[in-house]
Coordinates of N, CA, C and O in Angstrom, one line a residue:
M1 N 8.2 -12.6 -8.1 CA 8.1 -12.1 -6.7 C 8.1 -10.6 -6.6 O 9.1 -10.0 -7.2
P2 N 7.2 -10.0 -6.0 CA 7.2 -8.5 -5.9 C 8.4 -8.0 -5.1 O 8.9 -8.7 -4.3
C3 N 8.8 -6.8 -5.4 CA 9.8 -6.1 -4.7 C 9.3 -5.0 -3.8 O 9.9 -4.7 -2.7
Y4 N 8.2 -4.4 -4.2 CA 7.6 -3.2 -3.5 C 6.1 -3.4 -3.3 O 5.4 -4.0 -4.2
M5 N 5.6 -2.9 -2.2 CA 4.1 -2.8 -2.0 C 3.8 -1.4 -1.7 O 4.5 -0.7 -0.9
L6 N 2.8 -0.9 -2.4 CA 2.4 0.5 -2.2 C 1.4 0.6 -1.1 O 0.4 -0.1 -1.0
D7 N 1.6 1.5 -0.1 CA 0.7 1.9 0.9 C -0.5 2.6 0.3 O -0.3 3.3 -0.8
T8 N -1.6 2.6 1.0 CA -2.8 3.3 0.5 C -2.5 4.8 0.2 O -3.0 5.3 -0.9
N9 N -1.9 5.5 1.1 CA -1.6 6.9 0.9 C -0.8 7.1 -0.4 O -1.0 8.1 -1.1
M10 N 0.1 6.2 -0.7 CA 0.9 6.4 -1.9 C 0.1 6.1 -3.2 O 0.2 6.9 -4.2
V11 N -0.8 5.2 -3.1 CA -1.6 4.9 -4.3 C -2.5 6.1 -4.6 O -2.7 6.6 -5.7
I12 N -3.1 6.6 -3.5 CA -4.0 7.8 -3.7 C -3.2 9.0 -4.2 O -3.7 9.7 -5.1
Y13 N -2.0 9.2 -3.7 CA -1.2 10.3 -4.2 C -0.8 10.1 -5.6 O -0.9 11.0 -6.4
L14 N -0.5 8.9 -6.0 CA -0.2 8.5 -7.4 C -1.4 8.9 -8.3 O -1.2 9.5 -9.4
I15 N -2.6 8.5 -7.9 CA -3.8 8.7 -8.7 C -4.0 10.2 -8.9 O -4.3 10.7 -10.0
K16 N -3.9 10.9 -7.8 CA -4.3 12.4 -7.9 C -3.2 13.2 -8.5 O -3.5 14.2 -9.2
N17 N -1.9 12.9 -8.3 CA -0.9 13.8 -8.7 C 0.0 13.3 -9.8 O 0.7 14.1 -10.4
Q18 N 0.1 12.0 -10.0 CA 1.0 11.4 -11.0 C 2.4 12.0 -11.0 O 2.8 12.6 -12.0
P19 N 3.1 11.9 -9.9 CA 4.4 12.6 -9.7 C 5.4 12.0 -10.6 O 5.5 10.8 -10.8
K20 N 6.3 12.8 -11.1 CA 7.3 12.4 -12.0 C 8.3 11.5 -11.3 O 8.8 10.5 -11.9
E21 N 8.7 11.8 -10.1 CA 9.7 10.9 -9.4 C 9.2 9.5 -9.2 O 10.0 8.6 -9.3
V22 N 7.9 9.3 -9.0 CA 7.3 8.0 -8.9 C 7.3 7.3 -10.2 O 7.6 6.1 -10.4
A23 N 7.0 8.0 -11.3 CA 7.0 7.5 -12.6 C 8.4 7.0 -13.0 O 8.5 5.9 -13.6
E24 N 9.4 7.7 -12.6 CA 10.8 7.2 -12.8 C 11.1 5.9 -12.1 O 11.8 5.1 -12.7
K25 N 10.6 5.8 -10.9 CA 10.8 4.5 -10.1 C 10.1 3.4 -10.8 O 10.7 2.3 -11.0
F26 N 8.9 3.6 -11.3 CA 8.1 2.6 -12.0 C 8.8 2.2 -13.3 O 8.7 1.0 -13.6
S27 N 9.4 3.1 -14.0 CA 10.1 2.8 -15.2 C 11.2 1.8 -15.1 O 11.5 1.1 -16.0
K28 N 11.7 1.6 -13.9 CA 12.8 0.7 -13.6 C 12.2 -0.7 -13.1 O 13.0 -1.6 -12.8
C29 N 10.9 -0.8 -13.0 CA 10.3 -2.0 -12.5 C 9.5 -2.7 -13.6 O 9.0 -2.1 -14.5
L30 N 9.4 -4.0 -13.5 CA 8.6 -4.8 -14.4 C 7.2 -4.9 -13.8 O 7.0 -4.8 -12.5
V31 N 6.2 -5.2 -14.6 CA 4.8 -5.4 -14.1 C 4.9 -6.6 -13.1 O 5.5 -7.6 -13.4
G32 N 4.4 -6.4 -11.9 CA 4.4 -7.4 -10.9 C 5.5 -7.2 -9.8 O 5.4 -7.7 -8.8
D33 N 6.5 -6.3 -10.1 CA 7.5 -5.9 -9.1 C 6.8 -5.0 -8.1 O 7.3 -5.0 -6.9
V34 N 5.8 -4.3 -8.4 CA 5.1 -3.3 -7.5 C 3.7 -3.8 -7.4 O 3.0 -4.0 -8.4
V35 N 3.3 -4.1 -6.2 CA 1.9 -4.6 -5.9 C 1.2 -3.7 -4.8 O 1.9 -2.8 -4.3
M36 N 0.0 -4.0 -4.7 CA -0.8 -3.4 -3.5 C -1.4 -4.5 -2.8 O -1.8 -5.5 -3.3
S37 N -1.6 -4.2 -1.5 CA -2.3 -5.2 -0.6 C -3.8 -5.2 -0.9 O -4.4 -4.2 -1.3
A38 N -4.4 -6.4 -0.7 CA -5.8 -6.5 -0.8 C -6.5 -5.5 0.2 O -7.6 -5.0 0.0
I39 N -5.8 -5.2 1.3 CA -6.3 -4.2 2.3 C -6.3 -2.8 1.7 O -7.3 -2.1 1.8
T40 N -5.3 -2.5 1.0 CA -5.3 -1.2 0.3 C -6.4 -1.1 -0.8 O -7.1 -0.1 -0.9
Y41 N -6.5 -2.2 -1.5 CA -7.6 -2.3 -2.5 C -8.9 -2.1 -1.9 O -9.8 -1.4 -2.4
A42 N -9.2 -2.7 -0.7 CA -10.4 -2.5 0.0 C -10.7 -1.1 0.4 O -11.8 -0.5 0.2
E43 N -9.6 -0.4 0.9 CA -9.7 1.0 1.2 C -10.0 1.8 0.0 O -10.8 2.8 0.0
L44 N -9.4 1.5 -1.2 CA -9.7 2.2 -2.4 C -11.1 2.0 -2.9 O -11.7 2.9 -3.4
Q45 N -11.6 0.8 -2.7 CA -13.0 0.5 -3.1 C -13.9 1.3 -2.3 O -15.0 1.8 -2.8
Y46 N -13.6 1.5 -1.0 CA -14.5 2.4 -0.2 C -14.5 3.8 -0.8 O -15.5 4.4 -1.0
G47 N -13.3 4.3 -1.1 CA -13.2 5.6 -1.7 C -14.0 5.7 -3.0 O -14.6 6.8 -3.3
V48 N -14.0 4.7 -3.8 CA -14.8 4.7 -5.1 C -16.2 4.8 -4.7 O -17.0 5.6 -5.3
S49 N -16.7 4.1 -3.7 CA -18.1 4.0 -3.4 C -18.6 5.4 -2.9 O -19.8 5.6 -3.0
V50 N -17.8 6.2 -2.3 CA -18.2 7.5 -1.8 C -17.8 8.7 -2.7 O -18.1 9.8 -2.4
A51 N -17.2 8.4 -3.8 CA -16.7 9.4 -4.8 C -17.9 10.1 -5.4 O -19.0 9.5 -5.6
A52 N -17.7 11.3 -5.9 CA -18.7 12.1 -6.6 C -19.1 11.4 -7.9 O -20.3 11.4 -8.3
N53 N -18.1 10.7 -8.5 CA -18.4 10.0 -9.8 C -17.8 8.6 -9.6 O -16.8 8.3 -10.2
P54 N -18.6 7.7 -9.0 CA -18.1 6.3 -8.7 C -17.8 5.6 -10.0 O -16.8 4.8 -10.0
R55 N -18.6 5.8 -11.0 CA -18.3 5.0 -12.3 C -16.9 5.4 -12.8 O -16.2 4.5 -13.2
R56 N -16.6 6.6 -12.9 CA -15.3 7.1 -13.4 C -14.2 6.5 -12.5 O -13.2 6.0 -13.0
E57 N -14.4 6.7 -11.2 CA -13.3 6.2 -10.3 C -13.1 4.7 -10.3 O -12.0 4.3 -10.2
R58 N -14.2 4.0 -10.5 CA -14.1 2.5 -10.6 C -13.3 2.2 -11.8 O -12.4 1.3 -11.8
A59 N -13.5 2.9 -12.9 CA -12.8 2.6 -14.2 C -11.3 2.9 -14.0 O -10.4 2.2 -14.4
N60 N -11.0 4.1 -13.3 CA -9.6 4.4 -13.0 C -8.9 3.4 -12.1 O -7.8 3.0 -12.4
L61 N -9.6 2.9 -11.1 CA -9.1 1.9 -10.3 C -8.8 0.6 -11.0 O -7.8 -0.1 -10.8
H62 N -9.8 0.2 -11.9 CA -9.6 -1.0 -12.7 C -8.3 -0.9 -13.6 O -7.6 -1.8 -13.7
D63 N -8.1 0.3 -14.2 CA -6.9 0.5 -15.0 C -5.6 0.4 -14.1 O -4.6 -0.1 -14.6
L64 N -5.7 1.0 -12.9 CA -4.6 1.0 -12.0 C -4.2 -0.5 -11.7 O -3.0 -0.8 -11.7
I65 N -5.1 -1.3 -11.3 CA -4.8 -2.7 -10.9 C -4.3 -3.5 -12.1 O -3.7 -4.6 -11.9
A66 N -4.4 -3.1 -13.3 CA -3.8 -3.7 -14.4 C -2.3 -3.5 -14.4 O -1.5 -4.4 -14.9
E67 N -1.9 -2.4 -13.8 CA -0.4 -2.1 -13.7 C 0.2 -2.5 -12.3 O 1.3 -2.8 -12.2
I68 N -0.7 -2.4 -11.3 CA -0.3 -2.7 -9.9 C -1.2 -3.8 -9.4 O -2.2 -3.5 -8.9
P69 N -0.7 -5.0 -9.5 CA -1.6 -6.2 -9.1 C -1.9 -6.1 -7.6 O -1.1 -5.6 -6.8
V70 N -3.0 -6.7 -7.3 CA -3.5 -6.8 -5.9 C -3.1 -8.2 -5.3 O -3.3 -9.2 -6.0
V71 N -2.4 -8.2 -4.2 CA -1.9 -9.4 -3.5 C -2.9 -9.8 -2.4 O -3.2 -8.9 -1.5
S72 N -3.4 -11.0 -2.4 CA -4.3 -11.4 -1.4 C -3.6 -11.5 0.0 O -2.4 -11.8 0.1
F73 N -4.4 -11.2 1.0 CA -3.9 -11.3 2.4 C -4.1 -12.8 2.7 O -5.2 -13.3 2.8
D74 N -3.0 -13.5 3.0 CA -3.0 -14.9 3.2 C -2.6 -15.3 4.6 O -2.4 -14.4 5.5
S75 N -2.5 -16.6 4.8 CA -2.2 -17.1 6.2 C -0.8 -16.6 6.7 O -0.6 -16.3 7.9
R76 N 0.2 -16.5 5.8 CA 1.5 -16.0 6.2 C 1.4 -14.5 6.7 O 2.0 -14.1 7.7
A77 N 0.6 -13.7 6.0 CA 0.3 -12.3 6.4 C -0.4 -12.3 7.8 O -0.1 -11.5 8.6
A78 N -1.3 -13.2 8.0 CA -2.1 -13.3 9.2 C -1.1 -13.6 10.4 O -1.3 -13.0 11.5
E79 N -0.2 -14.5 10.2 CA 0.8 -14.9 11.2 C 1.7 -13.7 11.5 O 1.9 -13.4 12.7
A80 N 2.1 -13.0 10.5 CA 2.9 -11.8 10.7 C 2.1 -10.7 11.5 O 2.7 -10.0 12.4
Y81 N 0.9 -10.6 11.2 CA 0.0 -9.6 11.9 C 0.0 -9.9 13.4 O 0.1 -9.0 14.2
G82 N -0.2 -11.2 13.7 CA -0.3 -11.5 15.1 C 1.0 -11.1 15.8 O 1.0 -10.6 17.0
L83 N 2.2 -11.4 15.2 CA 3.4 -11.1 15.8 C 3.7 -9.6 16.0 O 4.1 -9.1 17.0
I84 N 3.4 -8.8 14.9 CA 3.6 -7.4 15.0 C 2.6 -6.7 15.9 O 2.9 -5.7 16.6
R85 N 1.4 -7.2 15.9 CA 0.4 -6.6 16.8 C 0.8 -6.8 18.3 O 0.6 -5.9 19.1
K86 N 1.3 -8.0 18.5 CA 1.8 -8.3 19.9 C 3.0 -7.4 20.2 O 3.0 -6.8 21.4
A87 N 3.9 -7.2 19.3 CA 5.1 -6.3 19.5 C 4.7 -4.8 19.8 O 5.4 -4.2 20.5
T88 N 3.6 -4.4 19.1 CA 3.3 -3.0 19.2 C 2.2 -2.7 20.2 O 1.9 -1.6 20.6
G89 N 1.5 -3.8 20.6 CA 0.4 -3.7 21.6 C -0.7 -2.9 21.0 O -1.0 -2.9 19.8
D90 N -1.3 -2.1 21.8 CA -2.4 -1.2 21.4 C -2.0 0.2 21.1 O -2.8 1.1 21.1
K91 N -0.7 0.4 20.9 CA -0.2 1.7 20.6 C -0.7 2.2 19.3 O -0.9 3.4 19.1
K92 N -0.9 1.3 18.4 CA -1.4 1.7 17.0 C -2.9 1.4 17.0 O -3.3 0.3 17.2
K93 N -3.6 2.5 16.7 CA -5.1 2.3 16.6 C -5.5 2.0 15.2 O -6.6 1.6 15.0
D94 N -4.7 2.3 14.2 CA -5.1 2.1 12.8 C -4.7 0.6 12.4 O -3.6 0.4 12.0
H95 N -5.6 -0.3 12.7 CA -5.3 -1.7 12.4 C -5.1 -2.0 10.9 O -4.5 -3.0 10.6
L96 N -5.7 -1.2 10.1 CA -5.5 -1.4 8.6 C -4.0 -1.2 8.3 O -3.4 -2.0 7.5
D97 N -3.4 -0.2 8.9 CA -1.9 0.0 8.7 C -1.2 -1.2 9.2 O -0.2 -1.7 8.5
T98 N -1.6 -1.8 10.3 CA -0.9 -3.0 10.9 C -1.1 -4.2 9.9 O -0.1 -4.9 9.7
L99 N -2.3 -4.3 9.3 CA -2.5 -5.4 8.4 C -1.6 -5.2 7.1 O -1.0 -6.2 6.6
I100 N -1.5 -4.0 6.6 CA -0.7 -3.7 5.4 C 0.8 -4.0 5.8 O 1.5 -4.6 5.0
A101 N 1.2 -3.5 6.9 CA 2.6 -3.8 7.3 C 2.9 -5.3 7.5 O 4.0 -5.7 7.0
A102 N 2.0 -6.0 8.1 CA 2.2 -7.4 8.2 C 2.3 -8.1 6.9 O 3.1 -9.0 6.7
Q103 N 1.5 -7.7 5.9 CA 1.6 -8.3 4.6 C 2.9 -8.0 3.9 O 3.5 -8.9 3.3
A104 N 3.4 -6.8 4.0 CA 4.7 -6.4 3.5 C 5.8 -7.2 4.1 O 6.7 -7.7 3.4
I105 N 5.7 -7.4 5.4 CA 6.8 -8.1 6.1 C 6.7 -9.6 5.7 O 7.7 -10.2 5.4
S106 N 5.5 -10.2 5.6 CA 5.4 -11.6 5.2 C 5.9 -11.8 3.8 O 6.4 -12.9 3.5
L107 N 5.8 -10.9 2.9 CA 6.2 -11.0 1.5 C 7.7 -10.6 1.4 O 8.3 -10.8 0.3
D108 N 8.3 -10.0 2.5 CA 9.7 -9.5 2.4 C 9.9 -8.5 1.3 O 10.8 -8.6 0.5
V109 N 8.9 -7.6 1.3 CA 9.0 -6.5 0.3 C 9.2 -5.1 1.0 O 8.9 -5.0 2.2
V110 N 9.5 -4.1 0.3 CA 9.6 -2.8 0.8 C 8.3 -2.1 0.7 O 7.6 -2.2 -0.4
L111 N 7.8 -1.6 1.8 CA 6.5 -0.8 1.8 C 6.8 0.6 1.4 O 7.6 1.3 2.0
V112 N 6.2 1.1 0.3 CA 6.4 2.4 -0.2 C 5.3 3.3 0.3 O 4.1 3.0 0.1
T113 N 5.6 4.3 1.1 CA 4.6 5.1 1.8 C 5.1 6.5 1.8 O 6.3 6.8 1.8
N114 N 4.2 7.4 1.9 CA 4.4 8.9 2.1 C 4.3 9.2 3.6 O 4.5 10.4 4.0
N115 N 4.0 8.2 4.4 CA 3.8 8.4 5.9 C 4.7 7.4 6.6 O 4.2 6.6 7.3
E116 N 6.0 7.6 6.5 CA 6.9 6.6 7.2 C 6.6 6.5 8.7 O 6.7 5.4 9.2
R117 N 6.3 7.6 9.3 CA 6.1 7.6 10.8 C 5.0 6.7 11.2 O 5.0 6.2 12.3
D118 N 4.0 6.4 10.3 CA 2.9 5.5 10.6 C 3.4 4.1 10.8 O 2.7 3.2 11.3
F119 N 4.6 3.8 10.2 CA 5.0 2.4 10.1 C 6.3 2.1 10.9 O 6.7 1.0 11.0
L120 N 7.0 3.1 11.4 CA 8.3 3.0 12.0 C 8.4 2.0 13.1 O 9.4 1.3 13.4
Q121 N 7.3 1.9 13.9 CA 7.3 1.0 15.1 C 7.1 -0.5 14.8 O 7.2 -1.3 15.7
Y122 N 6.9 -0.8 13.6 CA 6.7 -2.2 13.2 C 8.0 -2.9 13.1 O 8.8 -2.6 12.2
P123 N 8.3 -4.0 13.9 CA 9.6 -4.7 13.8 C 9.7 -5.4 12.4 O 8.7 -6.1 12.0
G124 N 10.8 -5.2 11.8 CA 11.0 -5.9 10.5 C 10.5 -5.3 9.3 O 10.8 -5.8 8.2
I125 N 9.9 -4.1 9.4 CA 9.4 -3.4 8.2 C 10.5 -2.7 7.4 O 11.4 -2.1 8.1
K126 N 10.4 -2.8 6.1 CA 11.4 -2.0 5.3 C 10.6 -1.0 4.6 O 9.5 -1.3 3.9
L127 N 11.0 0.3 4.6 CA 10.2 1.4 4.1 C 11.0 2.2 3.1 O 12.2 2.4 3.2
E128 N 10.3 2.8 2.2 CA 10.9 3.8 1.3 C 9.8 4.8 1.0 O 8.6 4.5 1.0
N129 N 10.2 6.1 0.8 CA 9.3 7.1 0.4 C 9.8 7.6 -1.0 O 10.9 8.2 -1.1
W130 N 9.0 7.3 -2.0 CA 9.4 7.6 -3.4 C 9.2 9.1 -3.7 O 9.5 9.5 -4.8
L131 N 8.7 9.9 -2.8 CA 8.5 11.3 -3.1 C 9.6 12.2 -2.5 O 9.5 13.4 -2.6
Q132 N 10.6 11.6 -1.8 CA 11.7 12.4 -1.3 C 12.9 12.3 -2.2 O 13.2 11.3 -2.8

């Protein structure tokens, strides 16, 4: 069972900067303890498709998901989405964040993000910023 789910901004930051403090967190986890949402993976696939060198970026992403597995968005996540979307109404315009938050809540994992303020209004969300 995973313990952490990485938000899209954290994965992108990881790829670009390879921060030491995040590497230290990873060293304490087993493969499968840290996952990414299929929603994040979809966002990353878009980034690959518009990259200057899609072939290289696709290979980098392939290597990344060997270490950080992709978790499918399932019916439990869909149910959580309905509840948190109702609770937040239309205050949140980024529905991809809402989907990622719903999946983290449904899996009862900590969402690791560098943009905590984007997720604070979601009831039941557990957040950590590994860069602080």
